[in-house]
Short mmCIF file of C-alpha atoms in Angstrom, two decimals:
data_model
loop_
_atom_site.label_atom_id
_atom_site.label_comp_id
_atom_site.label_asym_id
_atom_site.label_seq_id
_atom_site.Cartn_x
_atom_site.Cartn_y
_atom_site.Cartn_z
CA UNK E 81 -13.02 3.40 2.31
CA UNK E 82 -13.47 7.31 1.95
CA UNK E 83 -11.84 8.07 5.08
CA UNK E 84 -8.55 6.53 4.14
CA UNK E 85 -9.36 8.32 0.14
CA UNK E 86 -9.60 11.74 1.83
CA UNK E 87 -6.44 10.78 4.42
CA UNK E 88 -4.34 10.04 1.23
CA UNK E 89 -5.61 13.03 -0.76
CA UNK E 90 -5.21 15.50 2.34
CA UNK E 91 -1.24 13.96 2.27
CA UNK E 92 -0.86 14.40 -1.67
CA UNK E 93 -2.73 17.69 -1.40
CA UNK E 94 0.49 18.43 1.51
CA UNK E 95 2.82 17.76 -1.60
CA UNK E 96 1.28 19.02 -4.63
CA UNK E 97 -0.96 22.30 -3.04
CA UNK E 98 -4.19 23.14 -4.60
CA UNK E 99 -4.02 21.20 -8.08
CA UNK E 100 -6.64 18.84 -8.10
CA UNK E 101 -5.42 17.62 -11.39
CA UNK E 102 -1.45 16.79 -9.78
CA UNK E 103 -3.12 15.17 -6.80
CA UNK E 104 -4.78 13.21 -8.97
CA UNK E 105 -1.95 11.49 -10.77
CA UNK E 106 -0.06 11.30 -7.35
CA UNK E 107 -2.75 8.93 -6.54
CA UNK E 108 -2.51 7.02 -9.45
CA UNK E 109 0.99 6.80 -9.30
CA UNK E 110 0.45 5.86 -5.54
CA UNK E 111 -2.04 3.03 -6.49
CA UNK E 112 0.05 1.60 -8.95
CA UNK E 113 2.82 1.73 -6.98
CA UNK E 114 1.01 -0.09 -3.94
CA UNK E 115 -0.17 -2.93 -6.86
CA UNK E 116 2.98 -3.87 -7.64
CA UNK E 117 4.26 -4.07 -4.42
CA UNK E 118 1.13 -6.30 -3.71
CA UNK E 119 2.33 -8.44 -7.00
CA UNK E 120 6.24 -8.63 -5.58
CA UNK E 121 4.53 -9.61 -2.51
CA UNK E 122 2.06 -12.58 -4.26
CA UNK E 123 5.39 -13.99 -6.63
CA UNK E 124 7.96 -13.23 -3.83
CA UNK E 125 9.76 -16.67 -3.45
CA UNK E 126 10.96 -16.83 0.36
CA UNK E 127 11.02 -14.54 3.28
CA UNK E 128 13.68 -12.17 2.13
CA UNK E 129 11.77 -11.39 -1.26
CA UNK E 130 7.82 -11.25 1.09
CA UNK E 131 9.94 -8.99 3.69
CA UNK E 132 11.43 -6.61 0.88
CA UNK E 133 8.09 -6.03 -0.71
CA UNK E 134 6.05 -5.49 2.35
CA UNK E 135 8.55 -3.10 3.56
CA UNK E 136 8.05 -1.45 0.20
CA UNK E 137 4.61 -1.36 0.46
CA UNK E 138 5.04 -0.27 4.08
CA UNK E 139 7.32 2.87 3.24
CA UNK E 140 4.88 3.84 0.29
CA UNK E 141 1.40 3.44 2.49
CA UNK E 142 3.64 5.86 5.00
CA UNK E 143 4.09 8.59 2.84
CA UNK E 144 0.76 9.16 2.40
CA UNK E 145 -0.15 8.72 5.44
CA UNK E 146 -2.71 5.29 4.19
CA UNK E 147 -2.30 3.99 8.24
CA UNK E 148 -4.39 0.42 7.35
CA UNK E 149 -2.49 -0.04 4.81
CA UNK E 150 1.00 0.34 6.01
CA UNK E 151 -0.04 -1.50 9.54
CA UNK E 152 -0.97 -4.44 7.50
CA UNK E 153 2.44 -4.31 5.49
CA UNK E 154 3.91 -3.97 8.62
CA UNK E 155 2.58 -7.27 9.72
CA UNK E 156 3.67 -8.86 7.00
CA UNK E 157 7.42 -7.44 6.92
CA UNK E 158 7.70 -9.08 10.41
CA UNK E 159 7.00 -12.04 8.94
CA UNK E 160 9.59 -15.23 7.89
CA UNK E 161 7.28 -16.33 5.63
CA UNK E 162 4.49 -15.49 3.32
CA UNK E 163 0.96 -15.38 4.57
CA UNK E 164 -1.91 -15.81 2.42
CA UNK E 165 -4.60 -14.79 4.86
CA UNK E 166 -2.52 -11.47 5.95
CA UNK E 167 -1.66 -11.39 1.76
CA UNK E 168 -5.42 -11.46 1.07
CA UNK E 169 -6.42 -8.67 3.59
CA UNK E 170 -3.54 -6.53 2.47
CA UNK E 171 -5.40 -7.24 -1.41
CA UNK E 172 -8.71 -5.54 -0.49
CA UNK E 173 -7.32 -2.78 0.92
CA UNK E 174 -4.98 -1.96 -1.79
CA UNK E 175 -8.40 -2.73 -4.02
CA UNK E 176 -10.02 0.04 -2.40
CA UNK E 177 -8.07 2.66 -2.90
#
């Protein structure tokens, strides 16, 4: 998915200026981030744990600006319960960033 790559970079660049290096472990940190929430998200046990960690994952997709990704999350946060079709979709994107 470049597009989204160079939306998130263009956001982190926003943050850290013209250090490829910082931008470059803002996205990691981003990425892991976004996995864990996707992990909270796979062992969450009930709506109120799925609705916490898509709203996390939500809030962290929006500050870089990763629009997909925090649509998706968005989706799920409305959600009662947890879906494993949405849960899935939600997997490959985090996978390609």
């Amino acid at each position: 998915m470049t597009y989204e790559r160079g939306t998130i970079d263009a956001a982190l660049a926003a943050v850290a200026g013209d250090e490829p290096a910082v931008i470059q472990d803002l996205r990691i940190a981003f990425v892991d981030s976004a996995t864990r929430a996707l992990e909270a998200m796979h062992m969450a046990q009930g709506g109120a744990e799925w609705r916490e960690a898509a709203l996390r994952l939500k809030g962290l997709a929006a500050s870089v600006n990763a629009l997909p990704l925090m649509t998706l999350a968005g989706q799920a946060a409305d959600m009662d319960e947890a879906d494993p079709a949405l849960l899935e979709r939600i997997g490959e994107v985090v996978a390609r960033l």
